[in-house]
Short mmCIF file of C-alpha atoms in Angstrom, two decimals:
data_model
loop_
_atom_site.label_atom_id
_atom_site.label_comp_id
_atom_site.label_asym_id
_atom_site.label_seq_id
_atom_site.Cartn_x
_atom_site.Cartn_y
_atom_site.Cartn_z
CA MET A 208 206.38 206.82 179.38
CA PRO A 209 204.08 209.07 180.66
CA SER A 210 203.26 208.74 184.60
CA CYS A 211 199.84 208.23 185.85
CA PHE A 212 199.84 212.37 187.33
CA ASP A 213 200.81 212.93 183.46
CA ARG A 214 197.90 211.30 182.18
CA LEU A 215 195.07 213.01 184.37
CA CYS A 216 196.47 216.06 183.48
CA LYS A 217 195.28 215.44 179.81
CA ARG A 218 192.21 217.15 178.58
CA GLN A 219 191.55 213.88 176.87
CA THR A 220 191.17 212.23 180.18
CA LEU A 221 189.54 214.40 181.84
CA ARG A 222 187.00 214.95 178.80
CA ARG A 223 186.11 211.00 178.97
CA ALA A 224 185.94 211.77 182.83
CA TRP A 225 183.05 214.53 181.94
CA LYS A 226 181.24 211.92 179.89
CA LYS A 227 181.39 209.46 182.71
CA LEU A 228 179.65 211.97 184.99
CA ASN A 229 175.44 211.44 186.45
CA LYS A 230 174.61 214.66 185.00
CA SER A 231 170.38 214.02 185.23
CA ASN A 232 170.65 216.77 187.84
CA LYS A 233 171.58 219.68 185.84
CA SER A 234 171.33 222.05 188.97
CA SER A 235 173.45 219.65 191.20
CA HIS A 236 176.04 221.48 192.70
CA GLY A 237 179.32 222.00 195.22
CA PHE A 238 180.21 224.24 197.70
CA ASP A 239 180.82 226.60 195.14
CA ASN A 240 177.47 226.39 193.41
CA GLU A 241 178.65 226.10 190.16
CA THR A 242 175.85 223.43 188.43
CA ILE A 243 176.37 220.54 186.14
CA GLN A 244 174.65 222.84 183.46
CA ALA A 245 176.77 226.25 184.45
CA PHE A 246 180.19 223.87 183.86
CA LYS A 247 178.62 222.40 180.74
CA ASP A 248 178.44 225.55 179.48
CA HIS A 249 181.68 226.52 179.50
CA LEU A 250 182.82 222.69 178.82
CA ASP A 251 186.35 223.47 176.96
CA GLU A 252 187.08 226.17 178.42
CA ASN A 253 186.76 224.23 181.77
CA LEU A 254 188.74 221.14 180.69
CA GLU A 255 191.42 223.32 179.58
CA LYS A 256 191.53 225.23 182.88
CA ILE A 257 191.67 222.07 184.93
CA SER A 258 194.56 220.58 183.01
CA ASN A 259 196.57 223.79 183.19
CA GLN A 260 196.05 223.75 186.92
CA LEU A 261 197.00 220.50 187.40
CA LYS A 262 199.96 221.01 185.23
CA SER A 263 201.46 223.96 187.20
CA GLY A 264 200.28 222.23 190.57
CA ALA A 265 197.94 224.75 191.09
CA TYR A 266 195.04 223.08 191.25
CA THR A 267 193.39 222.46 194.60
CA PHE A 268 190.08 220.94 195.66
CA VAL A 269 187.05 223.29 196.78
CA PRO A 270 185.72 222.19 200.33
CA LEU A 271 182.38 219.61 200.10
CA ARG A 272 179.24 220.81 200.39
CA ALA A 273 177.51 218.57 203.79
CA LYS A 274 173.56 217.60 202.46
CA PRO A 275 171.93 215.93 205.34
CA ILE A 276 169.53 212.86 204.09
CA PRO A 277 166.36 211.83 206.19
CA LYS A 278 166.95 208.21 207.30
CA ALA A 279 164.00 205.97 206.45
CA GLY A 280 164.66 204.59 210.07
CA GLY A 281 165.07 208.16 211.76
CA GLY A 282 167.97 210.43 211.91
CA ILE A 283 169.66 211.88 209.37
CA ARG A 284 173.06 210.72 206.94
CA ILE A 285 175.07 213.63 205.85
CA LEU A 286 176.39 213.33 202.14
CA ARG A 287 179.76 215.48 201.42
CA ILE A 288 179.12 216.48 197.77
CA PRO A 289 182.07 218.07 195.62
CA ALA A 290 182.07 220.83 193.48
CA VAL A 291 181.40 219.73 189.50
CA ARG A 292 184.99 220.43 188.47
CA ASP A 293 186.13 218.22 191.71
CA ARG A 294 184.00 215.29 190.60
CA VAL A 295 185.62 215.48 186.90
CA VAL A 296 189.15 215.51 188.58
CA LEU A 297 188.47 212.62 191.05
CA THR A 298 186.36 210.48 188.30
CA ALA A 299 189.42 210.93 186.31
CA LEU A 300 192.01 209.37 189.40
CA GLN A 301 189.19 206.83 189.74
CA MET A 302 189.65 205.86 186.03
CA LEU A 303 193.12 205.94 186.03
CA ILE A 304 193.93 203.93 189.38
CA ALA A 305 191.40 201.69 189.46
CA PRO A 306 193.07 198.76 187.84
CA ARG A 307 195.48 198.78 190.22
CA PHE A 308 192.61 198.14 193.52
CA GLU A 309 190.91 194.97 191.09
CA LYS A 310 193.55 192.56 193.43
CA PHE A 311 191.96 193.61 196.54
CA ASP A 312 188.41 192.46 195.56
CA ARG A 313 187.89 189.33 197.54
CA PRO A 314 185.37 186.76 196.83
CA CYS A 315 183.00 187.61 199.55
CA SER A 316 183.02 190.95 198.64
CA TYR A 317 180.14 192.02 196.13
CA GLY A 318 179.43 195.74 196.76
CA TYR A 319 181.08 198.14 194.21
CA VAL A 320 183.10 194.85 192.46
CA LYS A 321 182.78 194.49 188.76
CA ASN A 322 180.10 191.98 187.33
CA ARG A 323 178.94 191.18 191.14
CA SER A 324 176.04 192.34 192.55
CA ARG A 325 173.49 192.96 195.73
CA LEU A 326 171.19 189.87 193.92
CA ASP A 327 175.16 187.90 194.29
CA ALA A 328 175.29 188.53 197.69
CA ILE A 329 171.81 187.28 198.32
CA ALA A 330 172.43 184.45 196.59
CA ALA A 331 175.84 183.22 198.19
CA ILE A 332 173.80 183.76 201.55
CA GLN A 333 170.90 181.52 200.49
CA LYS A 334 173.21 178.95 199.01
CA LEU A 335 175.62 178.82 202.36
CA ALA A 336 172.34 178.26 204.54
CA ASN A 337 171.12 175.69 202.39
CA ASP A 338 174.33 174.27 202.39
CA GLY A 339 174.29 174.07 206.05
CA ASN A 340 176.21 177.30 207.66
CA ARG A 341 172.14 178.53 209.38
CA CYS A 342 173.64 179.83 211.99
CA VAL A 343 174.24 183.64 211.35
CA LEU A 344 176.18 186.23 212.69
CA GLU A 345 174.73 189.81 211.44
CA ALA A 346 177.00 192.39 212.60
CA ASP A 347 176.79 196.35 212.03
CA ILE A 348 180.09 198.66 211.59
CA LYS A 349 179.37 202.20 213.10
CA LYS A 350 179.54 205.00 210.81
CA PHE A 351 181.82 202.93 208.36
CA PHE A 352 182.38 205.85 206.01
CA ASP A 353 182.67 208.53 208.41
CA LYS A 354 185.11 206.89 210.88
CA VAL A 355 187.39 205.33 208.46
CA PRO A 356 191.02 206.81 209.92
CA ARG A 357 192.45 208.72 207.35
CA THR A 358 196.08 208.40 208.50
CA ILE A 359 195.96 204.37 208.45
CA LEU A 360 193.94 204.37 204.97
CA LYS A 361 196.64 206.86 203.31
CA GLY A 362 199.40 204.64 204.79
CA LYS A 363 197.81 201.67 202.92
CA PHE A 364 197.54 203.38 199.99
CA VAL A 365 201.18 204.68 199.88
CA ASN A 366 202.64 201.14 200.60
CA GLN A 367 200.00 198.95 198.49
CA ILE A 368 198.85 200.86 195.38
CA ARG A 369 202.34 202.35 195.04
CA ILE A 370 201.61 204.91 192.56
CA PRO A 371 204.15 207.99 193.43
CA SER A 372 203.24 210.42 191.25
CA ILE A 373 199.19 210.32 192.26
CA SER A 374 199.61 209.94 195.97
CA PRO A 375 199.77 213.97 196.48
CA ILE A 376 196.46 214.42 194.85
CA VAL A 377 195.07 211.09 196.44
CA GLU A 378 195.60 212.22 199.76
CA GLN A 379 194.44 215.61 199.10
CA ALA A 380 191.14 214.28 197.94
CA ILE A 381 190.82 211.60 200.97
CA ASP A 382 191.69 215.03 203.06
CA LEU A 383 188.39 217.16 201.67
CA GLU A 384 186.46 218.82 204.36
CA VAL A 385 183.49 220.23 204.31
CA GLY A 386 182.84 224.08 203.78
CA ASN A 387 179.54 224.66 204.85
CA ARG A 388 179.58 223.08 208.83
CA ASP A 389 178.66 226.25 210.33
CA GLN A 390 174.44 224.91 209.13
CA PHE A 391 174.79 222.50 211.43
CA ASN A 392 174.49 221.87 215.39
CA PRO A 393 177.54 221.75 217.28
CA SER A 394 177.32 217.82 217.50
CA GLU A 395 177.34 217.68 213.76
CA ARG A 396 179.91 220.69 213.18
CA ALA A 397 182.30 218.62 215.38
CA PHE A 398 181.60 215.15 213.45
CA LEU A 399 181.89 217.36 210.44
CA ILE A 400 185.34 218.51 210.99
CA ALA A 401 186.59 215.36 212.43
CA GLU A 402 189.53 213.76 211.21
CA SER A 403 188.53 210.61 210.22
CA GLY A 404 185.99 209.27 207.18
CA ILE A 405 185.53 209.56 203.79
CA PRO A 406 182.46 210.89 201.86
CA GLN A 407 179.59 208.92 201.85
CA GLY A 408 178.70 208.81 197.96
CA GLY A 409 182.08 210.09 196.78
CA VAL A 410 183.86 209.43 193.73
CA LEU A 411 186.79 207.34 195.08
CA SER A 412 184.83 206.57 198.22
CA PRO A 413 183.53 202.63 197.00
CA MET A 414 187.10 201.84 195.41
CA LEU A 415 188.67 203.19 199.17
CA ALA A 416 186.21 201.68 200.94
CA ASN A 417 186.78 198.00 199.79
CA PHE A 418 190.24 198.62 199.60
CA TYR A 419 190.67 199.27 203.11
CA LEU A 420 188.20 196.47 204.11
CA SER A 421 190.27 193.55 202.07
CA GLU A 422 192.45 193.19 204.95
CA PHE A 423 189.25 191.96 206.89
CA ASP A 424 188.45 189.83 204.10
CA VAL A 425 191.22 188.12 204.16
CA ALA A 426 191.49 187.75 207.53
CA MET A 427 187.98 186.16 207.80
CA GLU A 428 188.54 183.91 204.47
CA GLU A 429 191.82 182.64 205.31
CA ALA A 430 190.37 181.17 209.21
CA GLY A 431 187.77 179.37 207.18
CA PHE A 432 184.75 181.73 207.75
CA ASN A 433 182.02 182.52 204.91
CA VAL A 434 181.75 186.01 205.36
CA VAL A 435 179.58 188.13 202.83
CA ARG A 436 180.21 191.28 202.78
CA TYR A 437 178.33 194.32 200.50
CA ALA A 438 180.53 197.99 201.02
CA ASP A 439 180.57 198.33 204.88
CA ASP A 440 177.84 195.74 205.67
CA PHE A 441 178.32 191.77 206.41
CA VAL A 442 177.38 188.42 207.62
CA VAL A 443 178.75 185.76 208.50
CA MET A 444 177.24 182.14 207.84
CA CYS A 445 178.62 179.52 210.59
CA SER A 446 177.64 175.92 210.66
CA SER A 447 177.03 176.34 214.81
CA LYS A 448 176.59 179.04 217.52
CA ASN A 449 180.19 178.49 218.63
CA GLU A 450 181.59 179.42 215.05
CA ALA A 451 179.36 182.26 215.12
CA LYS A 452 181.02 183.24 218.38
CA ARG A 453 184.57 182.76 216.85
CA ALA A 454 183.86 184.49 213.76
CA TYR A 455 182.59 187.65 215.90
CA ASN A 456 185.89 187.85 218.13
CA LEU A 457 187.85 187.50 214.98
CA CYS A 458 185.74 190.53 213.44
CA LEU A 459 186.80 192.88 216.65
CA GLU A 460 190.26 191.74 216.39
CA ILE A 461 190.83 192.83 212.71
CA LEU A 462 187.85 195.48 212.61
CA GLU A 463 188.40 197.63 216.17
CA LYS A 464 192.38 196.83 216.74
CA LYS A 465 193.41 196.51 213.59
CA LEU A 466 192.00 199.08 211.08
CA GLY A 467 190.52 201.29 213.58
CA LEU A 468 187.15 201.03 213.52
CA GLU A 469 183.97 200.25 215.86
CA ILE A 470 181.38 197.59 215.35
CA HIS A 471 178.10 197.52 217.88
CA HIS A 472 178.84 194.51 220.49
CA LEU A 473 177.05 191.39 221.00
CA GLY A 474 174.48 192.45 223.86
CA ASP A 475 174.56 196.32 222.97
CA PRO A 476 171.38 198.26 223.26
CA GLY A 477 169.59 197.79 219.59
CA LYS A 478 170.84 194.91 218.89
CA LYS A 479 172.56 195.73 215.74
CA THR A 480 174.85 192.94 216.19
CA ASN A 481 173.40 189.22 216.84
CA ILE A 482 174.04 185.40 216.67
CA LEU A 483 171.10 183.63 215.50
CA HIS A 484 169.66 180.80 213.84
CA PHE A 485 168.75 181.15 209.80
CA SER A 486 164.98 180.48 210.68
CA GLU A 487 164.55 183.28 212.66
CA GLY A 488 165.06 185.75 210.01
CA PHE A 489 167.28 188.51 209.34
CA LYS A 490 167.63 191.31 207.41
CA PHE A 491 170.37 192.57 205.10
CA LEU A 492 170.78 194.48 201.74
CA GLY A 493 167.09 195.54 201.78
CA VAL A 494 165.53 192.25 202.33
CA GLU A 495 164.59 190.10 204.93
CA PHE A 496 165.69 186.32 204.79
CA ARG A 497 162.67 184.42 206.63
CA GLY A 498 163.45 180.96 206.92
CA GLY A 499 163.51 179.53 203.34
CA ARG A 500 161.70 182.98 202.01
CA VAL A 501 163.66 186.58 200.48
CA ILE A 502 160.78 189.27 200.71
CA PRO A 503 161.45 192.93 200.90
CA SER A 504 161.92 194.31 204.14
CA GLN A 505 159.99 196.74 206.10
CA GLN A 506 162.56 199.63 205.55
CA ALA A 507 162.51 198.87 201.62
CA VAL A 508 159.41 199.43 201.30
CA GLU A 509 158.85 202.42 203.65
CA ARG A 510 161.66 203.89 201.91
CA PHE A 511 160.23 203.25 198.62
CA LYS A 512 156.65 204.41 199.61
CA GLY A 513 158.51 207.88 200.64
CA ARG A 514 160.24 208.26 197.62
CA ILE A 515 156.84 208.20 195.37
CA SER A 516 155.44 210.33 197.89
CA GLU A 517 158.25 212.89 197.18
CA ILE A 518 157.97 212.76 193.42
CA LEU A 519 153.81 213.09 194.05
CA GLU A 520 153.87 215.71 196.16
CA PRO A 521 151.28 218.23 194.37
CA SER A 522 152.92 221.33 195.49
CA ASN A 523 156.52 219.73 193.68
CA LYS A 524 157.27 222.10 190.91
CA GLU A 525 158.58 219.90 188.81
CA THR A 526 157.21 219.82 185.17
CA LEU A 527 154.47 216.89 184.72
CA LEU A 528 156.31 215.15 182.12
CA ARG A 529 159.60 215.22 184.84
CA ALA A 530 157.86 213.98 187.49
CA LEU A 531 155.93 210.82 185.57
CA SER A 532 159.58 210.46 183.76
CA ALA A 533 160.78 210.54 188.02
CA LEU A 534 157.92 207.87 189.01
CA ARG A 535 158.42 205.49 186.54
CA ASN A 536 162.58 205.23 186.91
CA THR A 537 161.58 204.89 190.79
CA VAL A 538 159.07 202.31 189.97
CA MET A 539 160.90 200.03 187.53
CA GLY A 540 163.89 199.94 189.37
CA TRP A 541 162.47 198.98 192.59
CA GLY A 542 160.79 196.64 191.16
CA ASP A 543 164.18 195.19 189.23
CA ALA A 544 165.49 195.30 192.76
CA PHE A 545 162.87 193.16 194.10
CA ARG A 546 161.12 190.91 191.81
CA PRO A 547 163.05 188.19 191.57
CA TYR A 548 161.74 187.52 195.78
CA HIS A 549 158.72 186.54 197.23
CA SER A 550 157.44 190.06 196.47
CA THR A 551 154.00 189.37 194.83
CA GLU A 552 152.04 190.27 197.66
CA ILE A 553 153.98 193.41 198.72
CA PHE A 554 154.07 194.36 194.79
CA GLN A 555 150.71 193.99 194.72
CA LEU A 556 149.72 196.71 197.82
CA MET A 557 152.52 198.94 196.38
CA ASP A 558 150.74 199.03 192.95
CA GLU A 559 147.57 200.29 194.90
CA PHE A 560 149.86 202.87 196.60
CA ILE A 561 150.88 204.25 193.34
CA ARG A 562 147.71 204.70 191.93
CA GLU A 563 146.41 206.46 194.78
CA ALA A 564 149.44 208.80 195.21
CA LEU A 565 149.25 209.29 191.43
CA THR A 566 145.46 210.42 191.67
CA ARG A 567 145.82 212.42 194.45
CA TYR A 568 148.51 214.09 192.69
CA LEU A 569 146.90 214.45 189.27
CA ARG A 570 143.68 216.36 191.42
CA GLY A 571 146.54 218.56 192.72
CA ARG A 572 147.52 219.85 190.01
CA GLY A 573 143.58 220.33 188.65
CA LEU A 574 143.89 217.16 185.81
CA LEU A 575 141.12 214.95 187.43
CA ALA A 576 138.23 217.35 188.49
CA GLY A 577 135.10 215.46 189.19
CA ARG A 578 136.67 212.26 188.44
CA ASP A 579 137.10 208.72 190.28
CA ALA A 580 139.96 207.50 191.38
CA LEU A 581 142.74 206.37 187.98
CA SER A 582 141.61 202.72 186.98
CA ARG A 583 144.62 200.34 186.54
CA LYS A 584 144.38 201.04 182.64
CA GLU A 585 144.69 204.33 183.52
CA VAL A 586 147.95 204.24 185.26
CA LYS A 587 149.19 202.18 182.45
CA PHE A 588 148.32 204.01 179.69
CA ILE A 589 150.26 207.18 181.39
CA GLY A 590 153.39 205.22 181.32
CA ILE A 591 154.04 203.74 185.15
CA PRO A 592 154.34 200.01 184.69
CA SER A 593 152.69 197.36 186.78
CA LEU A 594 154.69 196.05 189.77
CA LEU A 595 153.09 193.05 189.56
CA ARG A 596 153.35 192.78 186.09
CA LEU A 597 156.97 193.27 186.19
CA LYS A 598 156.80 190.17 188.45
CA GLN A 599 155.15 188.00 186.22
CA ARG A 600 157.51 188.59 183.32
CA SER A 601 160.66 188.06 185.54
#
């Protein structure tokens, strides 16, 4: 029977992995500057080359390309982007080893888990609150994806996943470093060469994150705490303040002492970790729980507005058709994410924001000279859906 590594080397496996890649951004590239389109132009030749290099032991990963992304609340987060050919190999790896990780997906975990979603996590919080767990521990792991200790992670993989043939290449993938770190300032550069972390947005990272945090999930569940975790974000729904304090102490014990991570402590500046009553309101997964209501958070709204403004920037060099297509997809995605909640008023405001931004964009492209603002009917005619109508149809 062929080993897992033997199956990784097969061209059929690599081709299946290529088909799974998100290829919508044809110019997307890694540190080697080879784009999705360029790889596709010589697809058979590239897959053959990768297969032969894997079989001979000559395959090596290209360094990651770091790309800073502004955060809605200020500051930046740094994506670490693999080369296209490495994305194919990493996706093939993910396809082959994912079944071994499923047993680590605990009932309290909702992010990156098959048949579970952000909506399910929010519903779980509402149910727990309705069942009397109205004291909330909201906590924050500091820079989880950047701080995961690789040595501990690799040890867990070897001891618990137990696929010897694939372990060396998985360890190489975990240890990937950034190739363009000289473009960053000294503090960011030091951070990028640290011997910790897994790439945020990386192909294997979601699976590895849940695997790494499963020890935390088990400890919380066995202690009887109602934890709801989505990737590195979590809350604990408790029946009393004393229970929330006990939950906080166990979080410190598992996350900091056993897993080598760090959480914001109670009383730290910024108050990212708190114990509060459900009625006081708190933010989680882009929504704000306000008593019995769930509404889009202000941060989620600002991020959405920023994306709309980016798409409809008049100096944007994209074609009109591509810009309108991106706008439609963004509106549909945001509407689907928030229409189950108390979002009617915010959806009305966002519809007006979109209409005004679209008017400015078309004027900037010289298409509305001497015209008043677009009407709602004209926005619909262009193909941009109304958030409010999406809400009403749900």
